[in-house]
CSV table of C-alpha atoms in Angstrom, one decimal:
chain,number,residue,atom,x,y,z
A,24,THR,CA,21.7,52.5,60.7
A,25,ALA,CA,23.5,53.8,58.0
A,26,LEU,CA,24.4,50.4,56.4
A,27,HIS,CA,20.9,49.2,56.9
A,28,GLN,CA,19.7,52.1,54.7
A,29,GLY,CA,22.4,51.4,52.1
A,30,ALA,CA,24.7,54.3,52.8
A,31,VAL,CA,28.3,53.9,52.4
A,32,VAL,CA,29.9,54.4,55.7
A,33,TYR,CA,33.8,55.2,56.2
A,34,ALA,CA,35.9,55.1,59.3
A,35,ILE,CA,38.7,57.6,60.0
A,36,TYR,CA,41.3,55.7,61.7
A,37,GLU,CA,43.4,58.0,64.1
A,38,GLY,CA,40.9,60.8,63.9
A,39,TYR,CA,42.4,64.1,62.9
A,40,GLN,CA,45.5,63.0,62.0
A,41,GLY,CA,44.1,60.1,59.7
A,42,MET,CA,41.9,62.8,57.9
A,43,VAL,CA,44.9,64.9,57.1
A,44,ASP,CA,47.0,61.6,56.2
A,45,GLY,CA,44.2,60.2,54.0
A,46,GLY,CA,45.0,57.0,52.1
A,47,GLU,CA,44.5,53.8,54.1
A,48,ARG,CA,43.3,55.8,57.3
A,49,ILE,CA,39.9,56.5,55.7
A,50,ARG,CA,38.2,53.3,54.9
A,51,PRO,CA,35.0,52.1,53.9
A,52,GLN,CA,33.1,50.0,56.6
A,53,PHE,CA,30.8,46.9,55.9
A,54,TRP,CA,29.0,44.8,58.3
A,55,ASP,CA,31.8,42.5,59.1
A,56,ASP,CA,33.8,45.5,60.1
A,57,VAL,CA,31.2,46.9,62.5
A,58,GLY,CA,29.0,44.0,63.5
A,59,SER,CA,31.1,43.1,66.7
A,60,ILE,CA,32.3,46.5,68.1
A,61,LEU,CA,29.6,47.3,70.6
A,62,HIS,CA,30.7,45.0,73.2
A,63,ARG,CA,34.4,46.1,73.0
A,64,GLY,CA,35.7,48.9,75.0
A,65,GLY,CA,37.7,51.6,74.0
A,66,THR,CA,38.2,53.3,70.5
A,67,ILE,CA,38.3,50.9,68.0
A,68,ILE,CA,39.4,53.2,65.3
A,69,GLY,CA,41.9,55.1,67.5
A,70,THR,CA,41.9,58.9,68.1
A,71,ALA,CA,44.7,61.3,67.5
A,72,ARG,CA,44.9,65.0,67.5
A,73,CYS,CA,46.8,66.7,64.7
A,74,ALA,CA,49.1,69.8,64.6
A,75,ALA,CA,48.8,70.0,60.9
A,76,PHE,CA,45.0,70.3,61.2
A,77,ARG,CA,45.2,73.7,63.1
A,78,GLU,CA,46.9,75.1,59.8
A,79,ARG,CA,44.7,76.1,57.0
A,80,ALA,CA,46.9,73.9,54.7
A,81,GLY,CA,46.2,70.8,56.9
A,82,ARG,CA,42.5,71.5,57.0
A,83,LEU,CA,42.6,71.7,53.2
A,84,ARG,CA,44.2,68.6,52.8
A,85,ALA,CA,41.7,67.1,55.1
A,86,ALA,CA,38.9,68.3,53.1
A,87,HIS,CA,40.5,66.9,50.0
A,88,ASN,CA,40.9,63.5,51.4
A,89,LEU,CA,37.3,63.4,52.5
A,90,LEU,CA,36.0,64.8,49.0
A,91,GLN,CA,38.1,61.8,47.5
A,92,HIS,CA,36.0,59.2,49.5
A,93,GLY,CA,32.7,60.7,48.7
């Protein structure tokens, strides 16, 4: 896994909306965060479409937020 290989892993909560919003919706994940999710059903981090992502300005905000997190 990426964590096992020493990579920094991020979760984007609430999908595209979280990518555009940034902040606390993009969080690093550690073993304690992901160790027990396989047996749970559903989407643990949530999903959301985002009207802002359909526009160039929204995609640029999302790109900026992703770059801030490495």
